[in-house]
XYZ file of N, CA, C and O in Angstrom:
556
model
N -132.147 55.324 -197.132
C -133.103 54.897 -196.053
C -133.723 56.394 -196.210
O -133.417 58.238 -195.243
N -135.166 56.234 -196.120
C -136.185 57.132 -196.126
C -136.584 57.092 -194.754
O -137.130 56.197 -194.165
N -136.421 58.113 -194.045
C -136.797 58.361 -192.164
C -138.042 59.054 -192.512
O -138.916 59.391 -193.427
N -139.306 57.975 -191.803
C -140.451 58.245 -191.242
C -140.794 58.509 -189.923
O -140.765 57.662 -189.466
N -140.907 59.804 -189.944
C -141.116 60.432 -188.310
C -141.879 62.173 -188.869
O -142.176 62.218 -189.812
N -143.615 61.798 -188.313
C -144.162 62.466 -188.237
C -145.152 62.375 -189.287
O -144.998 61.393 -190.130
N -145.670 63.300 -189.400
C -147.071 63.477 -190.556
C -146.956 63.206 -191.886
O -145.427 64.244 -191.947
N -147.244 62.595 -192.618
C -146.804 62.434 -194.421
C -145.841 62.136 -194.640
O -145.352 62.007 -195.433
N -145.107 61.545 -193.789
C -144.192 60.697 -194.063
C -143.544 59.650 -194.519
O -142.939 59.376 -195.095
N -144.835 58.937 -194.824
C -144.631 57.751 -195.402
C -144.776 58.553 -197.391
O -144.682 57.519 -198.156
N -145.478 59.597 -197.385
C -146.027 60.119 -198.564
C -144.545 61.146 -199.076
O -143.627 61.312 -198.969
N -144.610 60.897 -200.904
C -143.257 62.018 -201.030
C -143.151 63.730 -200.574
O -144.392 63.530 -199.771
N -142.526 64.169 -200.733
C -142.572 65.433 -199.765
C -143.104 66.439 -200.577
O -143.495 66.490 -201.389
N -143.211 66.568 -199.411
C -144.575 67.909 -199.689
C -143.756 69.492 -200.411
O -142.926 70.070 -200.166
N -144.533 70.074 -201.660
C -144.420 71.163 -202.122
C -144.216 72.305 -201.365
O -145.136 72.207 -200.456
N -144.024 73.511 -201.677
C -144.067 74.595 -200.652
C -145.943 74.733 -201.113
O -146.590 75.513 -200.289
N -146.498 75.394 -201.463
C -148.139 74.769 -201.688
C -149.018 74.057 -200.853
O -149.566 74.603 -199.536
N -148.583 72.474 -200.707
C -148.961 71.987 -199.957
C -148.187 72.318 -197.949
O -149.652 72.174 -197.140
N -147.184 72.913 -198.152
C -147.305 73.270 -197.251
C -147.612 73.868 -196.010
O -148.086 74.351 -195.471
N -147.968 75.160 -196.997
C -148.633 76.584 -196.986
C -150.110 75.971 -196.654
O -150.446 76.226 -195.741
N -150.453 75.105 -197.133
C -152.055 74.789 -196.806
C -151.953 73.839 -195.635
O -152.972 74.679 -194.548
N -151.135 73.331 -194.666
C -150.471 72.930 -193.895
C -150.559 73.761 -192.897
O -151.300 73.598 -191.772
N -149.859 74.886 -192.749
C -149.399 76.048 -192.432
C -151.037 76.677 -191.572
O -151.224 76.999 -190.398
N -151.544 76.932 -192.466
C -153.167 77.198 -192.766
C -153.917 77.248 -191.986
O -154.893 77.253 -191.165
N -154.149 75.150 -192.348
C -154.912 74.672 -191.083
C -154.420 74.743 -189.736
O -155.455 74.933 -188.608
N -152.906 74.826 -189.119
C -152.727 75.259 -188.365
C -152.676 76.208 -187.767
O -153.340 76.423 -187.007
N -152.851 77.356 -188.011
C -153.224 78.360 -187.849
C -154.549 78.881 -187.473
O -154.798 79.276 -186.895
N -154.889 78.418 -188.459
C -156.767 78.191 -188.415
C -157.388 77.795 -186.853
O -158.774 77.755 -186.403
N -156.611 76.244 -186.814
C -156.726 76.053 -185.806
C -156.545 76.958 -184.421
O -156.695 76.515 -183.230
N -155.985 77.818 -184.129
C -155.008 78.714 -183.200
C -153.560 78.120 -182.323
O -153.419 78.517 -181.596
N -153.187 77.089 -183.095
C -151.392 76.416 -183.004
C -150.429 77.843 -183.771
O -150.914 78.314 -184.186
N -150.007 77.258 -182.737
C -148.510 78.006 -182.769
C -147.509 77.100 -183.326
O -147.449 76.372 -182.857
N -146.848 77.710 -184.466
C -145.815 77.120 -185.317
C -144.436 77.078 -185.366
O -144.056 78.287 -184.959
N -143.970 76.295 -185.148
C -142.597 76.262 -184.805
C -141.119 75.405 -185.741
O -142.261 75.120 -186.625
N -140.120 76.436 -185.966
C -139.160 75.183 -187.041
C -138.015 75.163 -186.434
O -137.492 75.422 -185.978
N -138.128 73.556 -186.799
C -136.789 72.751 -186.163
C -136.013 72.003 -187.537
O -136.435 71.566 -188.179
N -134.262 71.550 -186.485
C -133.295 70.987 -187.966
C -132.538 70.196 -186.722
O -132.743 70.745 -184.950
N -132.062 69.053 -187.080
C -130.898 68.227 -186.677
C -130.817 67.902 -187.878
O -130.490 67.469 -188.653
N -129.085 67.034 -187.697
C -128.774 65.993 -188.452
C -128.801 64.983 -187.742
O -128.241 63.699 -188.194
N -129.571 64.781 -186.618
C -129.092 62.886 -186.141
C -131.101 63.119 -185.392
O -131.492 63.494 -184.834
N -131.519 62.225 -187.074
C -132.872 62.168 -186.500
C -133.143 60.916 -185.699
O -134.448 60.032 -186.274
N -132.490 59.960 -184.497
C -132.737 59.245 -183.943
C -134.288 58.930 -183.310
O -134.691 60.225 -183.193
N -135.175 58.731 -183.571
C -136.651 58.855 -182.794
C -136.340 58.632 -181.609
O -137.793 59.049 -181.386
N -136.016 58.746 -181.061
C -136.004 59.209 -179.269
C -135.192 60.818 -179.309
O -134.770 60.901 -177.539
N -134.621 61.115 -180.223
C -134.009 62.553 -180.375
C -134.975 63.141 -180.475
O -135.784 64.407 -181.793
N -136.342 63.588 -179.888
C -137.060 64.670 -179.861
C -136.853 66.076 -179.717
O -138.050 66.840 -179.782
N -135.643 66.210 -178.868
C -135.295 67.294 -178.587
C -133.996 68.185 -180.385
O -133.640 68.295 -180.113
N -135.201 68.637 -181.129
C -134.200 69.169 -182.507
C -134.029 70.505 -182.102
O -134.941 71.269 -180.616
N -132.938 71.547 -182.533
C -132.466 72.483 -182.539
C -133.896 73.916 -183.170
O -134.685 73.196 -183.640
N -134.044 74.644 -182.173
C -135.237 75.266 -182.572
C -134.635 76.455 -183.880
O -133.552 76.879 -183.672
N -134.618 76.542 -184.552
C -134.327 77.814 -185.484
C -135.703 78.528 -186.083
O -136.515 79.182 -185.876
N -135.180 79.872 -184.640
C -135.678 80.978 -184.372
C -136.403 80.849 -183.080
O -136.422 79.673 -182.520
N -137.609 81.845 -182.820
C -138.416 81.852 -181.692
C -139.724 80.929 -182.518
O -140.122 81.188 -183.906
N -140.762 80.042 -181.553
C -142.397 79.616 -181.796
C -142.537 80.898 -182.719
O -142.755 81.887 -181.662
N -143.589 80.730 -183.045
C -144.088 81.969 -183.605
C -145.775 81.752 -183.499
O -146.671 80.982 -184.008
N -146.149 82.207 -182.199
C -146.956 82.363 -180.995
C -148.391 83.265 -181.507
O -149.379 83.043 -181.261
N -147.300 84.319 -182.176
C -148.119 85.606 -182.947
C -148.340 85.918 -184.752
O -148.857 86.551 -184.472
N -147.343 84.691 -185.214
C -147.349 85.054 -186.164
C -148.929 84.604 -187.191
O -148.658 83.330 -186.235
N -149.678 84.947 -187.943
C -150.770 84.845 -188.619
C -150.833 84.153 -189.674
O -151.951 84.369 -190.496
N -150.197 84.830 -190.687
C -149.697 84.785 -192.104
C -148.961 83.690 -192.183
O -147.850 83.095 -192.226
N -149.122 82.815 -193.049
C -148.411 81.455 -193.537
C -147.483 81.824 -194.734
O -146.174 81.145 -194.596
N -147.158 82.861 -195.297
C -146.084 83.126 -196.270
C -144.775 83.530 -194.623
O -143.974 83.612 -195.334
N -145.279 83.930 -194.433
C -144.077 84.471 -193.556
C -143.405 83.120 -192.901
O -141.918 83.471 -192.511
N -144.477 82.261 -192.107
C -143.503 81.293 -192.078
C -143.020 80.512 -192.965
O -142.023 79.647 -192.613
N -143.467 80.303 -194.044
C -143.332 79.655 -195.513
C -141.635 80.321 -195.351
O -140.765 79.593 -195.314
N -141.590 81.471 -195.037
C -140.470 82.786 -195.932
C -139.474 81.904 -194.538
O -137.869 81.659 -194.490
N -139.712 82.196 -193.452
C -138.906 81.596 -191.541
C -138.109 79.389 -192.000
O -137.001 79.608 -192.248
N -139.102 78.943 -193.106
C -139.242 77.613 -193.543
C -137.585 77.908 -194.261
O -136.856 76.900 -194.460
N -137.566 78.664 -195.434
C -137.086 78.654 -196.536
C -135.637 79.079 -196.284
O -134.363 78.854 -196.652
N -135.719 80.165 -194.888
C -134.092 80.794 -194.724
C -133.705 79.301 -194.069
O -132.224 79.418 -193.538
N -134.293 78.525 -192.940
C -133.561 77.965 -192.440
C -133.519 76.767 -193.194
O -132.385 76.144 -193.006
N -133.910 76.372 -194.488
C -133.432 75.507 -195.774
C -132.127 76.224 -196.494
O -131.126 75.218 -196.121
N -132.382 77.612 -196.283
C -130.547 77.723 -197.084
C -129.631 77.621 -196.022
O -128.359 77.842 -195.746
N -129.579 77.913 -194.116
C -128.507 77.690 -193.602
C -128.413 76.135 -193.189
O -127.291 76.553 -192.677
N -129.838 75.608 -193.430
C -129.368 74.225 -193.160
C -129.464 72.974 -194.115
O -130.221 72.061 -193.598
N -128.623 72.988 -195.239
C -129.295 71.740 -196.130
C -129.219 71.123 -196.107
O -130.327 70.363 -196.757
N -128.246 70.182 -194.967
C -128.097 69.118 -195.003
C -128.687 68.456 -193.443
O -128.089 67.398 -193.543
N -129.829 69.202 -193.652
C -130.099 68.552 -191.955
C -131.901 68.470 -192.572
O -132.314 69.074 -192.734
N -132.131 67.759 -191.486
C -134.020 67.793 -191.214
C -134.301 68.596 -190.800
O -133.960 69.690 -189.678
N -135.395 69.388 -191.519
C -135.838 70.505 -191.189
C -137.393 69.605 -191.036
O -137.681 69.369 -191.326
N -138.342 70.146 -189.821
C -139.188 69.873 -189.130
C -140.510 71.352 -189.050
O -140.086 72.115 -188.404
N -141.775 71.291 -189.244
C -142.639 72.269 -189.352
C -143.357 71.259 -187.858
O -143.916 69.966 -188.146
N -143.704 72.043 -186.318
C -144.364 71.350 -185.128
C -145.280 72.535 -185.242
O -145.625 73.798 -185.514
N -146.596 72.050 -184.763
C -147.624 72.646 -183.969
C -147.797 72.375 -182.540
O -147.993 71.249 -182.318
N -147.821 73.543 -182.154
C -147.862 73.758 -180.829
C -149.728 74.044 -180.374
O -150.266 75.401 -180.796
N -150.765 73.269 -179.374
C -151.620 73.896 -178.759
C -151.539 73.666 -177.501
O -151.184 72.814 -176.565
N -151.744 75.168 -177.018
C -151.226 75.640 -176.000
C -152.593 75.655 -174.922
O -152.991 76.118 -174.095
N -154.133 75.395 -175.673
C -155.031 75.151 -174.731
C -155.145 74.239 -173.475
O -154.271 73.209 -173.375
N -155.471 74.582 -172.214
C -155.067 73.936 -171.498
C -156.229 72.590 -171.374
O -156.743 72.167 -171.673
N -155.153 71.598 -170.557
C -155.243 70.100 -170.865
C -154.910 69.765 -172.191
O -154.317 68.506 -171.974
N -154.001 70.283 -173.046
C -154.015 69.949 -174.268
C -151.966 69.827 -173.836
O -150.777 69.616 -173.507
N -152.157 71.190 -174.094
C -150.240 71.831 -173.810
C -149.063 71.128 -174.519
O -148.419 70.984 -174.002
N -149.247 71.024 -175.915
C -148.757 69.801 -176.325
C -148.313 70.193 -178.054
O -149.119 70.429 -178.567
N -147.259 69.463 -178.929
C -147.327 69.670 -180.069
C -148.324 68.663 -180.784
O -148.180 67.123 -179.619
N -149.087 68.776 -181.239
C -150.865 68.230 -181.970
C -150.131 67.782 -183.536
O -151.096 67.016 -184.331
N -149.418 68.376 -184.328
C -148.505 67.981 -185.232
C -147.561 68.639 -185.503
O -146.875 69.272 -184.765
N -146.509 67.369 -186.740
C -145.107 67.787 -186.893
C -145.562 67.124 -188.453
O -145.760 66.033 -188.530
N -144.332 67.776 -188.942
C -143.950 67.304 -190.473
C -142.298 67.564 -190.892
O -142.644 68.894 -190.751
N -141.851 67.015 -191.215
C -140.547 66.999 -192.095
C -140.482 67.633 -193.935
O -141.496 67.376 -194.519
N -140.274 68.415 -193.467
C -140.401 69.667 -194.855
C -138.301 70.051 -195.400
O -138.960 70.302 -197.017
N -137.701 69.166 -194.970
C -136.526 69.397 -195.407
C -135.645 67.825 -195.050
O -135.592 67.716 -194.500
N -135.341 66.994 -196.087
C -134.208 66.058 -195.540
C -133.188 66.366 -196.407
O -132.808 67.242 -197.244
N -131.836 65.845 -195.932
C -130.687 65.998 -196.686
C -130.747 64.595 -197.644
O -131.080 64.256 -198.267
N -129.483 65.393 -198.701
C -129.992 64.238 -200.804
C -129.204 63.661 -200.013
O -130.046 63.158 -200.689
N -128.381 62.908 -198.898
C -128.175 61.355 -198.789
C -128.682 61.118 -197.597
O -127.526 62.055 -196.344
N -129.705 60.519 -197.183
C -130.089 60.676 -195.628
C -129.433 59.599 -195.408
O -128.366 58.824 -195.883
N -128.394 59.113 -193.715
C -126.752 58.984 -193.801
C -127.842 56.958 -193.180
O -127.214 56.291 -192.915
N -128.899 56.960 -192.449
C -128.904 56.321 -192.184
C -129.163 55.722 -190.514
O -128.490 56.674 -190.018
N -129.122 54.308 -190.279
C -128.827 53.811 -188.533
C -127.883 52.683 -189.036
O -128.495 51.941 -189.871
N -127.954 51.801 -187.875
C -127.192 50.812 -187.996
C -127.466 50.099 -186.379
O -127.573 50.570 -185.090
N -127.690 48.896 -186.243
C -128.038 48.111 -184.947
C -127.052 47.810 -184.538
O -125.834 46.917 -185.261
N -127.165 47.810 -183.484
C -126.336 47.375 -182.587
C -126.440 46.414 -180.960
O -127.519 46.064 -180.849
N -125.436 45.282 -181.437
C -125.845 43.777 -180.637
C -125.677 44.444 -179.691
O -123.537 43.849 -180.158
N -125.953 43.787 -178.213
C -124.745 43.451 -177.249
C -125.811 42.198 -175.921
O -127.278 42.233 -176.527
N -124.900 41.067 -175.817
C -125.410 40.334 -175.494
C -125.214 41.049 -173.540
O -124.155 40.751 -172.714
N -126.220 40.032 -173.488
C -126.170 40.702 -171.674
C -125.675 38.904 -170.601
O -126.179 37.822 -171.233
N -126.101 39.713 -169.633
C -126.317 38.403 -168.504
C -127.581 37.655 -168.687
O -128.378 38.254 -168.994
N -127.154 35.994 -168.146
C -127.979 35.541 -168.690
C -128.644 35.253 -169.973
O -129.870 34.653 -170.239
N -127.675 35.427 -170.990
C -128.162 34.848 -172.144
C -128.833 35.596 -172.987
O -129.650 35.941 -174.114
N -128.779 36.985 -172.374
C -130.170 38.289 -172.849
C -129.316 38.725 -174.135
O -127.891 38.731 -174.142
N -129.513 39.019 -174.534
C -129.348 39.639 -175.666
C -129.930 41.244 -176.274
O -131.738 41.161 -176.119
N -129.471 42.089 -176.163
C -130.279 43.680 -176.430
C -129.849 44.712 -177.649
O -128.310 43.909 -177.627
N -130.918 45.006 -178.022
C -130.291 45.891 -179.571
C -130.924 47.379 -179.329
O -131.942 47.478 -178.584
N -129.742 48.125 -179.755
C -129.987 50.115 -180.145
C -129.949 50.031 -180.871
O -129.120 48.967 -182.009
N -130.379 50.904 -181.659
C -129.868 52.196 -183.101
C -128.594 53.140 -182.646
O -128.942 53.375 -181.703
N -128.120 53.362 -183.922
C -127.324 54.381 -183.657
C -127.339 55.558 -184.835
O -127.479 54.699 -185.841
N -127.517 56.502 -185.107
C -127.214 57.452 -186.440
C -126.051 57.206 -186.661
O -125.158 57.271 -186.215
N -126.174 57.158 -188.117
C -124.640 57.328 -188.648
C -123.947 58.664 -188.544
O -122.790 58.879 -188.799
N -124.928 59.447 -189.025
C -124.216 60.764 -188.384
C -123.801 60.774 -187.211
O -122.879 62.307 -187.712
N -124.205 60.542 -186.756
C -123.508 60.718 -185.178
C -122.370 59.585 -185.288
O -121.441 60.369 -184.233
N -122.478 58.652 -185.580
C -120.634 57.930 -185.702
C -120.225 58.046 -186.696
O -119.274 58.838 -186.142
N -120.264 59.427 -188.336
C -119.308 59.313 -188.447
C -118.502 61.356 -187.832
O -117.474 61.495 -187.859
N -119.546 61.916 -186.775
C -119.410 63.669 -186.371
C -119.775 63.333 -185.017
O -120.679 63.080 -185.322
N -119.018 62.837 -184.717
C -119.364 62.703 -182.930
C -119.790 64.360 -182.178
O -119.961 65.499 -182.705
N -120.852 64.461 -181.453
C -121.706 65.177 -181.181
C -120.827 67.009 -180.836
O -120.660 67.747 -181.449
N -119.537 67.022 -180.625
C -118.617 67.905 -180.508
C -118.474 68.690 -181.573
O -117.699 69.742 -181.833
N -118.106 67.850 -182.882
C -118.110 67.997 -183.952
C -119.042 68.057 -185.156
O -118.735 68.724 -186.146
N -120.035 68.387 -184.436
C -120.942 68.423 -185.566
C -122.036 69.489 -185.978
O -122.270 70.411 -186.256
N -121.249 71.059 -184.580
C -121.668 72.222 -184.425
C -120.877 72.818 -183.935
O -119.903 72.695 -183.895
């Protein structure tokens, strides 16, 4: 199962040259770039772990790519994404994010069905990564 979150997620994985071009675009806009990783890519899991600090003052795409490669080396079996933060007054939010690393075998999700009062049925999803290794055992 291929996780489709963020920009470019329906395209093939980006090459390092393509990642560098996207970082250049972000830096040209004046956005701060950050690198995040997780083993639980649940769609509602918006708070991934930060790899280092956000790079507010770094203006060289090669330096950011070096940090991405360091994160890939440290967490080869995790999802890694690049985020771009626009600090402009009135925006102050992540304006772009894209995945730059995926585990070799993406775990996927399972659908959980629960019956509620009044014959209502609710559905939720749970990551197989979480089911295999509970939160305390994953870090």
